Structures are given as C-alpha cells and as structure tokens.
mmCIF file of C-alpha atoms and ligand atoms in Angstrom:
data_model
loop_
_atom_site.group_PDB
_atom_site.id
_atom_site.type_symbol
_atom_site.label_atom_id
_atom_site.label_comp_id
_atom_site.label_asym_id
_atom_site.label_seq_id
_atom_site.Cartn_x
_atom_site.Cartn_y
_atom_site.Cartn_z
ATOM 1 C CA MET K 127 -26.505 -8.877 -3.637
ATOM 2 C CA PHE K 128 -25.241 -5.352 -3.110
ATOM 3 C CA ILE K 129 -22.089 -4.796 -5.148
ATOM 4 C CA MET K 130 -19.638 -2.516 -3.449
ATOM 5 C CA ILE K 131 -17.298 -0.311 -5.464
ATOM 6 C CA GLN K 132 -14.540 0.617 -3.037
ATOM 7 C CA ARG K 133 -11.409 2.753 -3.034
ATOM 8 C CA THR K 134 -8.254 1.683 -1.243
ATOM 9 C CA LEU K 135 -4.820 3.170 -0.608
ATOM 10 C CA VAL K 136 -1.715 1.395 -1.879
ATOM 11 C CA LEU K 137 1.874 2.472 -1.240
ATOM 12 C CA LEU K 138 4.850 1.064 -3.097
ATOM 13 C CA LYS K 139 7.345 1.315 -0.267
ATOM 14 C CA PRO K 140 10.948 2.574 -0.717
ATOM 15 C CA ASP K 141 12.295 -0.980 -1.229
ATOM 16 C CA ALA K 142 9.957 -1.494 -4.214
ATOM 17 C CA ILE K 143 11.183 1.733 -5.829
ATOM 18 C CA LYS K 144 14.865 0.974 -5.109
ATOM 19 C CA ARG K 145 14.510 -2.525 -6.573
ATOM 20 C CA GLY K 146 12.943 -1.231 -9.788
ATOM 21 C CA LEU K 147 9.629 -2.990 -9.231
ATOM 22 C CA ILE K 148 7.258 -0.045 -9.768
ATOM 23 C CA GLY K 149 6.097 -1.133 -13.210
ATOM 24 C CA LYS K 150 5.748 -4.827 -12.391
ATOM 25 C CA ILE K 151 3.673 -4.168 -9.284
ATOM 26 C CA ILE K 152 1.405 -1.570 -10.877
ATOM 27 C CA SER K 153 0.847 -3.936 -13.837
ATOM 28 C CA ARG K 154 -0.657 -6.519 -11.509
ATOM 29 C CA PHE K 155 -3.356 -4.103 -10.410
ATOM 30 C CA GLU K 156 -4.037 -2.984 -13.988
ATOM 31 C CA ASP K 157 -4.167 -6.619 -15.115
ATOM 32 C CA ALA K 158 -6.745 -7.367 -12.423
ATOM 33 C CA GLY K 159 -8.920 -4.581 -13.842
ATOM 34 C CA LEU K 160 -8.545 -2.236 -10.898
ATOM 35 C CA LYS K 161 -8.748 1.451 -11.768
ATOM 36 C CA ILE K 162 -5.958 3.824 -10.702
ATOM 37 C CA VAL K 163 -7.852 6.951 -9.637
ATOM 38 C CA GLY K 164 -4.920 8.697 -7.922
ATOM 39 C CA MET K 165 -1.125 8.335 -8.134
ATOM 40 C CA LYS K 166 1.971 10.267 -7.041
ATOM 41 C CA MET K 167 5.577 9.930 -5.786
ATOM 42 C CA VAL K 168 6.174 11.290 -2.296
ATOM 43 C CA TRP K 169 9.095 11.221 0.134
ATOM 44 C CA VAL K 170 7.427 11.408 3.542
ATOM 45 C CA ASN K 171 8.923 12.843 6.735
ATOM 46 C CA GLN K 172 8.743 11.555 10.298
ATOM 47 C CA GLU K 173 5.631 13.584 11.134
ATOM 48 C CA PHE K 174 3.708 12.229 8.155
ATOM 49 C CA ALA K 175 4.896 8.664 8.839
ATOM 50 C CA ARG K 176 3.510 8.936 12.363
ATOM 51 C CA LYS K 177 0.128 9.932 10.958
ATOM 52 C CA HIS K 178 0.054 7.133 8.398
ATOM 53 C CA TYR K 179 1.109 4.453 10.889
ATOM 54 C CA GLU K 180 -0.715 5.875 13.940
ATOM 55 C CA GLU K 181 -2.080 2.431 14.869
ATOM 56 C CA HIS K 182 1.517 1.156 15.265
ATOM 57 C CA LEU K 183 3.024 4.067 17.237
ATOM 58 C CA ASP K 184 3.303 2.042 20.440
ATOM 59 C CA LYS K 185 4.601 -1.154 18.817
ATOM 60 C CA GLU K 186 8.160 -2.360 19.405
ATOM 61 C CA PHE K 187 8.854 -2.256 15.659
ATOM 62 C CA TYR K 188 7.543 1.290 15.131
ATOM 63 C CA GLU K 189 10.968 2.970 15.108
ATOM 64 C CA TRP K 190 12.211 0.579 12.418
ATOM 65 C CA LEU K 191 9.017 1.022 10.443
ATOM 66 C CA GLU K 192 9.366 4.808 10.483
ATOM 67 C CA LYS K 193 12.996 4.550 9.355
ATOM 68 C CA PHE K 194 11.918 2.228 6.528
ATOM 69 C CA ILE K 195 8.996 4.288 5.202
ATOM 70 C CA THR K 196 11.035 7.542 5.305
ATOM 71 C CA SER K 197 14.157 5.962 3.705
ATOM 72 C CA GLY K 198 13.211 7.006 0.159
ATOM 73 C CA PRO K 199 10.281 8.055 -1.972
ATOM 74 C CA VAL K 200 7.138 5.957 -2.173
ATOM 75 C CA ILE K 201 4.485 5.714 -4.885
ATOM 76 C CA ALA K 202 1.042 6.389 -3.436
ATOM 77 C CA MET K 203 -1.961 5.116 -5.347
ATOM 78 C CA CYS K 204 -5.676 5.145 -4.852
ATOM 79 C CA LEU K 205 -7.214 2.091 -6.525
ATOM 80 C CA GLU K 206 -10.894 1.603 -7.266
ATOM 81 C CA GLY K 207 -12.852 -1.552 -7.968
ATOM 82 C CA VAL K 208 -15.444 -4.042 -6.776
ATOM 83 C CA GLU K 209 -14.563 -4.969 -3.166
ATOM 84 C CA ALA K 210 -11.190 -3.355 -3.892
ATOM 85 C CA ILE K 211 -10.020 -3.327 -0.269
ATOM 86 C CA SER K 212 -10.065 -7.095 0.242
ATOM 87 C CA VAL K 213 -9.096 -7.865 -3.369
ATOM 88 C CA VAL K 214 -5.958 -5.718 -3.101
ATOM 89 C CA ARG K 215 -5.018 -7.199 0.301
ATOM 90 C CA LYS K 216 -5.324 -10.662 -1.253
ATOM 91 C CA MET K 217 -3.027 -9.649 -4.127
ATOM 92 C CA VAL K 218 -0.509 -8.139 -1.663
ATOM 93 C CA GLY K 219 -0.290 -11.272 0.526
ATOM 94 C CA SER K 220 0.781 -11.809 4.133
ATOM 95 C CA THR K 221 2.754 -9.137 5.965
ATOM 96 C CA GLU K 222 5.694 -11.506 6.210
ATOM 97 C CA PRO K 223 7.082 -12.115 2.712
ATOM 98 C CA GLY K 224 8.475 -15.518 3.725
ATOM 99 C CA LYS K 225 4.943 -16.672 4.522
ATOM 100 C CA ALA K 226 3.153 -14.860 1.694
ATOM 101 C CA LEU K 227 1.879 -17.285 -0.945
ATOM 102 C CA PRO K 228 3.382 -17.508 -4.427
ATOM 103 C CA GLY K 229 1.238 -15.409 -6.751
ATOM 104 C CA THR K 230 1.025 -12.584 -4.253
ATOM 105 C CA ILE K 231 3.192 -9.491 -4.601
ATOM 106 C CA ARG K 232 5.063 -10.074 -1.352
ATOM 107 C CA GLY K 233 5.348 -13.813 -2.043
ATOM 108 C CA ASP K 234 6.695 -13.372 -5.558
ATOM 109 C CA PHE K 235 9.105 -10.474 -5.068
ATOM 110 C CA ALA K 236 10.432 -10.924 -1.505
ATOM 111 C CA HIS K 237 11.141 -13.699 0.986
ATOM 112 C CA LEU K 238 12.422 -12.348 4.337
ATOM 113 C CA SER K 239 10.765 -13.173 7.653
ATOM 114 C CA THR K 240 9.833 -10.398 10.066
ATOM 115 C CA THR K 241 11.807 -12.220 12.783
ATOM 116 C CA TYR K 242 14.966 -12.116 10.679
ATOM 117 C CA ALA K 243 14.509 -8.449 9.804
ATOM 118 C CA ASN K 244 13.535 -7.384 13.349
ATOM 119 C CA LYS K 245 16.589 -9.226 14.764
ATOM 120 C CA LYS K 246 18.719 -7.056 12.488
ATOM 121 C CA GLY K 247 16.938 -3.989 13.870
ATOM 122 C CA ILE K 248 14.988 -3.188 10.693
ATOM 123 C CA ALA K 249 11.382 -3.360 9.541
ATOM 124 C CA VAL K 250 10.650 -6.203 7.188
ATOM 125 C CA PRO K 251 11.101 -4.903 3.617
ATOM 126 C CA ASN K 252 7.789 -6.119 2.226
ATOM 127 C CA LEU K 253 7.434 -3.756 -0.740
ATOM 128 C CA ILE K 254 3.882 -2.571 -0.363
ATOM 129 C CA HIS K 255 1.188 -1.213 1.908
ATOM 130 C CA ALA K 256 -2.543 -1.628 1.359
ATOM 131 C CA SER K 257 -5.420 -0.408 3.516
ATOM 132 C CA GLY K 258 -6.733 -3.162 5.782
ATOM 133 C CA ASN K 259 -10.408 -2.223 5.999
ATOM 134 C CA GLU K 260 -12.962 0.415 5.009
ATOM 135 C CA GLU K 261 -12.223 2.719 7.908
ATOM 136 C CA GLN K 262 -8.468 2.610 7.265
ATOM 137 C CA ALA K 263 -8.977 3.136 3.535
ATOM 138 C CA LYS K 264 -11.090 6.243 4.092
ATOM 139 C CA ARG K 265 -8.631 7.716 6.563
ATOM 140 C CA GLU K 266 -5.533 6.884 4.521
ATOM 141 C CA ILE K 267 -6.902 8.169 1.193
ATOM 142 C CA ALA K 268 -7.812 11.477 2.874
ATOM 143 C CA LEU K 269 -4.334 11.646 4.428
ATOM 144 C CA TRP K 270 -2.426 11.024 1.175
ATOM 145 C CA PHE K 271 -4.638 12.725 -1.414
ATOM 146 C CA LYS K 272 -6.428 16.035 -1.753
ATOM 147 C CA PRO K 273 -9.956 15.577 -3.169
ATOM 148 C CA GLU K 274 -8.860 17.155 -6.494
ATOM 149 C CA GLU K 275 -6.043 14.589 -6.829
ATOM 150 C CA ILE K 276 -8.571 11.755 -7.123
ATOM 151 C CA HIS K 277 -9.944 11.389 -10.639
ATOM 152 C CA SER K 278 -13.250 9.863 -11.684
ATOM 153 C CA TYR K 279 -13.029 8.580 -15.246
ATOM 154 C CA LYS K 280 -14.111 5.620 -17.340
ATOM 155 C CA LEU K 281 -11.870 2.717 -18.348
ATOM 156 C CA ALA K 282 -11.933 1.826 -22.060
ATOM 157 C CA TYR K 283 -14.529 -0.913 -21.605
ATOM 158 C CA GLU K 284 -16.697 1.331 -19.413
ATOM 159 C CA GLU K 285 -16.794 3.957 -22.182
ATOM 160 C CA LEU K 286 -18.304 1.338 -24.499
ATOM 161 C CA VAL K 287 -21.179 0.542 -22.141
ATOM 162 C CA LEU K 288 -24.230 2.627 -23.100
HETATM 163 O O1 CDP N 351 1.432 -3.916 6.116
HETATM 164 P P1 CDP N 351 0.505 -4.879 6.830
HETATM 165 O O2 CDP N 351 -0.882 -4.297 7.054
HETATM 166 O O3 CDP N 351 0.474 -6.224 6.177
HETATM 167 O O4 CDP N 351 1.151 -5.146 8.286
HETATM 168 P P2 CDP N 351 1.005 -4.343 9.658
HETATM 169 O O5 CDP N 351 0.818 -5.357 10.746
HETATM 170 O O6 CDP N 351 -0.018 -3.255 9.545
HETATM 171 O O7 CDP N 351 2.445 -3.694 9.863
HETATM 172 C C1 CDP N 351 2.842 -2.544 9.137
HETATM 173 C C2 CDP N 351 4.245 -2.765 8.622
HETATM 174 O O8 CDP N 351 5.168 -2.822 9.727
HETATM 175 C C3 CDP N 351 4.490 -4.082 7.883
HETATM 176 O O9 CDP N 351 4.069 -4.047 6.543
HETATM 177 C C4 CDP N 351 5.993 -4.255 8.020
HETATM 178 O O10 CDP N 351 6.706 -3.495 7.055
HETATM 179 C C5 CDP N 351 6.265 -3.647 9.416
HETATM 180 N N1 CDP N 351 6.433 -4.679 10.473
HETATM 181 C C6 CDP N 351 7.724 -5.072 10.844
HETATM 182 O O11 CDP N 351 8.687 -4.628 10.260
HETATM 183 N N2 CDP N 351 7.909 -5.991 11.838
HETATM 184 C C7 CDP N 351 6.867 -6.526 12.482
HETATM 185 N N3 CDP N 351 7.094 -7.408 13.454
HETATM 186 C C8 CDP N 351 5.551 -6.150 12.129
HETATM 187 C C9 CDP N 351 5.361 -5.224 11.110
HETATM 188 MG MG1 MG N 352 -1.590 -2.776 8.278
#
C-alpha cells in the first residue's frame, strides 16, 4: 500500500489562546508523533479571514465566524505525518463540541452546541481549525505560510534511522 506523508494546517483559535490551552492542545499532536513543520502566532484581519474561510462566505454564520477568528491572535501550525489530514481531523472531533466524542480536542475541552451559540449571535467557540481535505490543506498552508517558514527536519527517532 502507498503510504502518504501529508501536511495539514491547524489553527488554535482565539478561544484556545484565551483559555490557556495552547500547550495542552499542541502536546496532543506531539504525543501522536506528528511533526510540527511550521508554527507562528498571528492576529488576522477581516480581509485575511475572508480568504481563509472563503468556502463559508455566503453562509448565515459567516459574520459571526469572522468576528470570532479576528477576536484575538491564533496559533497557526503546519503538521506533517502519515495521512496527517484525516488523523488530525479525527483528533479534533466534530465541529460541534457538544457532539464531539470524549478523547477529541473539541470533546474534551469544550461542550457548547452550534445551535446555542448561533442563537446568541456568535460562532461556536470550538478551539481549533484543521484542514478538511488535501485540496484545502494545500490552499490553507500556502495562505498562512511562506515556503521558507516551513521546515524540513528529522525527529529524534528519524535521526537514528540509517
Ligand atoms: O471547523 P470545521 O471544519 O469543523 O467546521 P466548518 O463547517 O468548516 O465551519 C467552520 C467554523 O464555523 C466552525 O469550526 C465553527 O467555528 C463555525 N460555525 C458556526 O459557528 N456555526 C455553524 N452553524 C457552523 C459553523
Ligand atoms: Mg471546515
């Protein structure tokens, strides 16, 4: 079988930073053996938010989503690993924290429903974004990182392999 090493984009959204969850969330990816090949803190503006969430521009929740993602700095990461796109989505869990399974990031650190949040006129604070598929990952990594901000290096165990 062809083994696919993939790169995916992860954002720790402003609620994750404000709740002091940066370390805990990043640890989960390190513990799973994923490689952080790019990382930075960015406070995005409206124009950038529109580019990142272009697929949602015409959705009824877009305005709330834009307010949410521009409400503070985010941590942007590019993670690399075997089938990293689907593995990371699995670790992140369902969009709606109230439905996300225990053991997932959204399931363990949040609980609100999107209905509850949307009724209050806000996007659901679900801590994290992860690319949904290969096409999204490629587009999002290129949007958030310059080529020289992505680093190819070996993890400790990879350095020991001759
Ligand atoms: O982030 P994910 O790919 O799981 O979900 P999405 O369907 O691509 O939606 C992007 C983001 O919009 C979500 O993560 C939520 O923060 C927000 N959203 C919302 O606030 N209310 C909804 N009804 C749907 C999405
Ligand atoms: Mg999505």
